[in-house]
C-alpha positions as CSV (number, residue, x, y, z in Angstrom):
1,M,173.1,12.0,10.8
2,S,172.4,9.7,7.9
3,K,174.6,9.6,4.7
4,A,171.7,11.2,2.8
5,A,171.4,14.0,5.3
6,E,175.2,14.6,5.3
7,L,175.2,14.8,1.5
8,A,172.3,17.2,1.5
9,A,174.0,19.4,4.1
10,L,177.2,19.4,2.1
11,I,175.4,20.3,-1.1
12,G,173.5,23.1,0.7
13,S,176.7,24.6,2.2
14,Q,178.5,24.5,-1.2
15,S,175.5,26.2,-2.9
16,A,175.5,28.9,-0.2
17,L,179.2,29.6,-0.9
18,S,179.0,29.6,-4.7
19,D,178.7,32.8,-6.8
20,R,179.2,35.0,-3.8
21,N,182.2,36.9,-5.1
22,M,181.1,40.1,-6.8
23,I,184.7,40.7,-8.1
24,I,185.6,39.2,-11.5
25,N,189.1,37.8,-12.0
26,G,190.0,38.2,-8.4
27,A,192.6,35.4,-8.7
28,M,194.3,37.3,-11.6
29,A,194.1,34.3,-13.9
30,V,192.8,36.1,-17.0
31,S,194.9,38.6,-18.9
32,Q,193.6,38.8,-22.5
33,R,195.2,42.1,-23.4
34,A,198.8,41.3,-22.4
35,T,200.7,39.7,-19.6
36,S,202.7,42.9,-19.0
37,A,202.8,46.5,-19.9
38,T,205.5,49.2,-19.3
39,G,205.6,52.9,-18.9
40,I,202.1,53.3,-17.5
41,G,201.3,56.7,-16.0
42,G,200.4,60.2,-17.0
43,T,196.7,60.8,-17.4
44,G,193.5,58.9,-18.3
45,D,191.9,55.7,-17.0
46,T,193.1,52.6,-18.8
47,Y,193.0,48.8,-18.9
48,K,196.4,47.4,-19.7
49,V,197.0,43.9,-18.3
50,L,194.7,41.9,-16.0
51,D,191.1,41.7,-17.1
52,R,188.6,43.9,-15.2
53,F,191.2,45.8,-13.3
54,R,191.5,49.3,-14.5
55,Y,194.2,51.9,-13.6
56,G,192.7,55.2,-12.5
57,L,195.0,58.1,-13.5
58,N,192.4,60.7,-14.4
59,G,192.7,63.1,-11.5
60,G,193.3,66.4,-13.4
61,D,197.1,66.4,-13.3
62,A,199.4,64.0,-15.0
63,T,201.4,61.7,-12.8
64,A,205.1,62.0,-13.4
65,G,205.6,58.5,-11.9
66,R,205.5,55.4,-14.2
67,F,205.1,51.8,-13.5
68,T,205.2,48.3,-15.1
69,A,202.2,46.1,-14.5
70,S,202.3,42.3,-15.0
71,Q,200.5,39.1,-14.4
72,A,203.1,37.5,-12.2
73,A,203.4,33.8,-11.6
74,I,203.7,33.1,-7.8
75,T,204.7,30.1,-5.8
76,D,204.8,31.5,-2.3
77,L,201.0,31.8,-1.6
78,P,199.3,28.4,-1.4
79,G,196.2,28.2,-3.5
80,F,197.1,31.0,-5.9
81,G,199.2,30.8,-9.1
82,F,199.1,34.5,-10.2
83,A,199.2,38.0,-8.7
84,H,198.8,41.4,-10.1
85,K,202.3,42.9,-9.8
86,L,203.1,46.7,-9.9
87,D,206.7,47.9,-10.1
88,C,207.5,51.6,-9.9
89,T,210.0,52.4,-12.7
90,T,209.9,56.3,-12.5
91,A,209.6,58.0,-9.1
92,D,207.4,61.0,-8.5
93,T,208.4,63.0,-5.5
94,S,207.1,66.4,-6.7
95,I,203.4,65.6,-6.6
96,A,201.0,67.9,-8.3
97,A,197.7,68.5,-6.5
98,G,195.5,66.6,-9.0
99,E,197.6,63.5,-9.3
100,V,195.8,60.1,-8.9
101,F,196.7,56.5,-9.1
102,T,194.2,53.8,-8.2
103,I,193.5,50.2,-9.1
104,Q,189.8,49.9,-9.8
105,Q,187.1,47.4,-10.6
106,R,183.7,48.7,-11.8
107,I,180.7,46.6,-11.0
108,E,177.4,46.5,-12.8
109,G,174.4,47.8,-10.8
110,Q,172.3,44.7,-11.6
111,N,175.0,42.6,-9.9
112,L,174.7,44.6,-6.7
113,Q,171.0,44.5,-5.9
114,Q,171.5,42.0,-3.0
115,L,173.2,44.8,-1.1
116,A,169.8,46.7,-0.8
117,K,171.8,49.9,-0.9
118,G,169.8,53.0,-0.2
119,T,167.1,51.2,1.8
120,S,166.5,50.6,5.5
121,S,167.5,46.9,4.8
122,A,170.9,47.8,3.5
123,K,173.4,45.0,4.0
124,A,177.1,45.0,5.0
125,V,179.7,43.9,2.5
126,T,183.2,42.4,3.2
127,V,186.1,42.9,0.9
128,S,189.1,40.6,1.3
129,F,192.4,40.3,-0.6
130,Y,196.0,39.2,-0.3
131,A,198.8,41.7,-0.7
132,K,202.6,42.1,-0.2
133,G,205.2,44.5,-1.3
134,T,207.2,47.4,-0.2
135,A,205.9,48.5,3.3
136,K,203.3,51.1,2.6
137,K,199.9,52.4,3.8
138,Y,197.2,52.4,1.1
139,M,193.4,53.0,1.0
140,L,190.6,50.7,0.1
141,E,187.4,52.5,-1.0
142,I,183.9,51.7,-2.2
143,Q,182.6,54.5,-4.3
144,D,179.0,55.2,-5.3
145,A,179.6,57.7,-8.0
146,E,176.0,58.0,-9.0
147,N,175.1,59.2,-5.5
148,S,178.5,60.8,-4.7
149,R,179.1,58.7,-1.6
150,I,182.2,56.8,-0.4
151,I,183.4,54.6,2.4
152,Q,187.1,53.8,3.1
153,Q,189.6,51.8,5.2
154,Q,193.4,52.1,5.2
155,F,195.5,49.0,5.1
156,D,199.3,48.4,5.7
157,V,201.2,46.3,3.2
158,T,204.4,44.5,4.4
159,T,207.0,42.4,2.6
160,S,205.1,39.2,3.6
161,W,201.7,38.0,2.2
162,Q,198.8,39.1,4.4
163,R,195.1,38.5,3.9
164,F,193.2,41.7,4.5
165,S,189.5,41.5,5.5
166,I,187.6,44.8,5.6
167,T,183.9,44.9,6.4
168,F,181.8,48.0,5.4
169,P,178.4,48.6,6.9
170,G,175.3,48.8,4.7
171,D,174.4,52.3,3.3
172,T,170.8,53.4,3.7
173,S,171.3,56.4,1.4
174,G,171.6,56.3,-2.4
175,T,170.1,53.4,-4.3
176,V,172.0,51.5,-7.0
177,A,170.2,51.4,-10.3
178,N,169.3,47.9,-11.5
179,N,171.0,48.1,-14.9
180,N,174.2,47.3,-16.8
181,S,175.9,50.6,-15.9
182,T,178.4,51.1,-13.1
183,G,176.8,50.6,-9.8
184,L,179.8,50.8,-7.5
185,Y,183.6,51.2,-7.9
186,L,186.0,49.2,-5.8
187,N,189.1,51.4,-5.6
188,M,192.6,50.8,-4.1
189,W,194.3,54.2,-3.7
190,L,198.0,54.0,-4.1
191,H,198.9,57.7,-4.8
192,G,197.1,61.1,-4.6
193,G,198.0,64.8,-4.7
194,S,196.7,67.3,-2.2
195,T,193.3,67.6,-4.0
196,Y,192.7,64.0,-2.8
197,S,194.9,63.7,0.3
198,S,194.5,67.0,2.3
199,G,191.3,66.1,4.1
200,T,190.3,63.8,6.9
201,Y,190.4,60.0,7.1
202,N,187.2,58.5,8.4
203,A,187.4,54.7,8.7
204,S,184.5,52.6,7.5
205,T,181.8,55.3,7.6
206,W,179.6,56.1,4.6
207,K,179.6,59.8,3.8
208,A,179.1,62.3,1.0
209,Q,182.1,62.1,-1.3
210,S,184.8,64.7,-0.5
211,N,187.7,64.3,-2.8
212,A,190.2,65.7,-0.2
213,D,189.5,62.7,2.0
214,R,189.9,59.9,-0.5
215,A,193.6,59.4,-0.2
216,A,194.1,61.1,3.2
217,G,197.0,59.6,5.2
218,I,198.3,57.2,2.6
219,D,201.8,56.7,1.3
220,S,202.7,57.1,-2.4
221,F,203.5,54.1,-4.6
222,F,205.6,56.5,-6.7
223,S,207.9,57.6,-3.8
224,S,210.8,55.3,-5.1
225,T,211.7,53.0,-7.9
226,D,212.3,50.4,-5.2
227,N,208.5,50.2,-4.6
228,E,206.5,47.1,-5.7
229,L,203.1,45.7,-4.9
230,F,201.6,42.2,-5.4
231,I,197.8,41.7,-5.1
232,T,195.6,38.6,-5.6
233,G,192.6,36.8,-4.2
234,V,190.3,39.9,-4.3
235,Q,186.8,39.1,-3.1
236,M,183.8,41.2,-2.3
237,E,180.8,39.4,-0.7
238,L,177.6,40.0,1.2
239,G,177.9,40.0,5.0
240,E,180.3,40.7,7.8
241,Q,182.5,37.7,7.5
242,A,185.3,37.0,4.9
243,T,184.8,33.4,3.7
244,P,187.5,31.4,1.9
245,F,188.3,32.8,-1.5
246,E,185.9,31.5,-4.2
247,H,188.1,29.8,-6.8
248,R,186.3,29.5,-10.1
249,S,187.5,27.4,-13.1
250,F,189.6,29.3,-15.7
251,G,186.8,28.8,-18.3
252,D,184.2,30.3,-16.0
253,E,186.3,33.3,-15.2
254,L,187.2,33.8,-18.8
255,L,183.6,34.0,-19.9
256,R,182.8,36.5,-17.1
257,C,185.7,38.7,-18.4
258,Q,184.6,38.3,-22.0
259,R,181.3,40.0,-21.3
260,Y,183.4,43.2,-21.1
261,F,186.4,42.5,-23.3
262,Y,186.9,39.8,-25.9
263,S,190.2,39.1,-27.7
264,H,189.1,37.1,-30.8
265,V,192.4,36.6,-32.5
266,S,196.0,37.7,-31.9
267,G,198.9,36.5,-34.0
268,N,199.5,34.9,-37.4
269,E,197.4,32.4,-39.2
270,E,194.5,32.5,-36.8
271,T,191.0,31.9,-38.1
272,I,188.7,34.9,-37.9
273,A,185.5,33.8,-39.5
274,N,183.8,32.0,-42.3
275,A,183.2,34.5,-45.1
276,A,181.8,34.9,-48.6
277,A,182.3,37.2,-51.5
278,Y,179.3,39.5,-51.8
279,S,180.5,40.8,-55.1
280,S,183.8,40.9,-57.1
281,T,185.1,43.6,-54.7
282,Q,183.6,42.8,-51.3
283,V,183.9,40.1,-48.7
284,F,181.7,39.7,-45.6
285,G,182.0,37.5,-42.5
286,T,180.1,37.2,-39.2
287,L,181.6,36.8,-35.8
288,H,179.6,35.4,-32.9
289,F,180.9,36.3,-29.4
290,P,181.3,33.5,-26.8
291,V,179.0,35.3,-24.4
292,S,176.5,38.2,-24.6
293,M,178.6,41.3,-24.1
294,R,177.5,44.1,-21.7
295,I,176.7,46.5,-24.5
296,T,177.3,46.5,-28.3
297,P,181.1,46.5,-28.4
298,S,183.5,48.6,-30.3
299,L,186.0,46.8,-32.6
300,A,189.7,47.4,-32.4
301,A,191.9,45.8,-35.2
302,A,195.6,46.1,-35.5
303,N,196.0,47.1,-39.1
304,G,199.0,47.0,-41.5
305,T,200.1,45.9,-44.9
306,N,198.5,42.6,-45.8
307,Y,197.6,41.8,-42.1
308,Y,194.6,39.8,-43.2
309,R,193.7,37.2,-45.8
310,F,190.6,35.8,-47.5
311,Y,191.2,32.2,-48.4
312,R,188.9,31.2,-51.3
313,N,188.4,28.9,-54.2
314,G,190.9,29.9,-56.8
315,G,193.3,31.9,-54.7
316,N,193.9,34.2,-51.8
317,T,193.3,37.9,-51.4
318,D,195.3,39.9,-48.8
319,F,194.2,43.3,-47.4
320,D,195.1,45.7,-44.6
321,E,192.1,46.4,-42.4
322,F,188.4,45.6,-41.8
323,G,185.2,47.6,-41.6
324,F,182.2,46.5,-39.6
325,N,178.5,46.8,-39.4
326,D,175.3,45.0,-38.2
327,R,176.6,45.0,-34.6
328,S,174.9,43.6,-31.5
329,K,175.9,42.4,-28.1
330,N,176.1,38.9,-29.6
331,S,177.6,39.2,-33.0
332,M,179.2,41.5,-35.5
333,T,179.6,41.5,-39.3
334,I,183.0,42.4,-40.6
335,Y,183.8,43.3,-44.2
336,K,186.3,44.5,-46.7
337,A,185.5,46.5,-49.8
338,G,187.7,47.6,-52.6
339,L,189.2,44.2,-53.5
340,S,189.3,42.7,-56.9
341,G,189.1,39.3,-58.6
342,L,186.4,37.8,-56.3
343,T,183.4,35.8,-57.5
344,A,180.1,36.7,-55.9
345,G,178.8,33.8,-53.8
346,H,182.1,32.0,-53.4
347,S,182.8,31.1,-49.8
348,G,186.0,30.9,-47.9
349,W,187.4,32.0,-44.6
350,L,189.2,35.0,-43.1
351,V,192.5,34.6,-41.3
352,T,195.3,36.8,-39.9
353,N,198.3,37.1,-42.0
354,N,200.8,38.8,-39.7
355,A,202.1,38.1,-36.2
356,S,201.0,41.6,-35.2
357,A,197.4,41.2,-36.4
358,S,194.6,41.2,-33.8
359,L,190.8,41.8,-33.4
360,T,189.4,42.7,-30.0
361,F,186.0,43.8,-28.9
362,D,185.4,46.2,-26.0
363,S,182.3,46.9,-23.9
364,E,184.0,47.8,-20.6
365,L,182.3,49.9,-18.0
C-alpha cells in the first residue's frame, strides 16, 4: 500500500471512531459545580459534583442512607486521571419500599436518532465503563421514559478495576423524538426498595417498564458505611462492539457540558461583564454564553452583603444581588436597580466582591 493510501486509511479509521460516544463527560474530567459534596441522600433528583451525572433519589420514599460524592484523582487505571467516587457515610438497612438511588445521564433525543429506535431498522447499542469498589451487584439500565420501556443488565463490581461491556439489542418499539428533550436515560441502579426490586430480572431484553423489575436482584450501596464505588470511562456507542474509550480534549468536553450547565464566575474579584449605568440608580450588563445552551437557562446567584461591585469612573458601587431579563439560549442581561450616585451612560464593569459570590446558568434535562 502506498504512503498516500495508508494515510487515507488512517484518516478514515480515525473519522469513523470520532464522536461516537453519546455520553458526555464519561472520563469524569469536568466538575463545574464542585469537586465533592457530602450528606447526599433523602429525596429528589439532583446534580451535585460531576457534570452531566445526576443522582436519582426520587422514588417516593426518602433514603435514610447518605453518601459523599467526589471527583477523585486516580493513578491506578492507565489512561484515566479521574473517577466518580461514591462513599457511603450513613447506612440504610431498613429500606422503605419506595427508596431509590441511581446514577443517571439524560440524553437529548436529537443525539439518538442514529439508533433508529422504534423502527424495523433499530440498531444495537453498547455501553462500556470501568468500575471498582466494594464487591456488589448493581444494574445498568437504558430507560425510554417517553414510551415506558426499559432494558437492563446486572454487573458485578470487585475491588479491582474492570471494564464492563454490555450490548443491548435495538428496540423496534417506541420512537425517540428528534428534539432537545430527554430521549433516553442511562441509569446505574445502586439501591432500591421493594417497589423497584420485588419483580423479575430479565437480562438484555426490551420490555414495557415494570418498576418492580428495575432493581431486581441487586445489592444495596447503603448496606454499610464501608461501601465505596469508583466509576470512569463511561461510553455508549452504536453497534455490538465496545471500542476503546473516546478521549476528548478537556476544552471539548467542557463545552459539551456547558450546553447544560455553565459556571460563569465563582470566587472573589472575578469579572462578570462589561456594564453601563442606565440611569442614576440602575446598571445593566450582558453576558454571552460560551456555547448555545439547550434551552433558555435559569440564573442562580449566590447573594450576600456587598457580594458584587460595579467599577466605574468616579468610584465603586457595591450591592447584594442581581436581577435578570432579556434571556435567550445565547446570552442574558443582568441588572441592578435601586442604587445611587451613578451617571447615566457611564460605563464600567461588574465583578464579584466576595469569595462566596457566584453566577451559574442551568438548562439541564
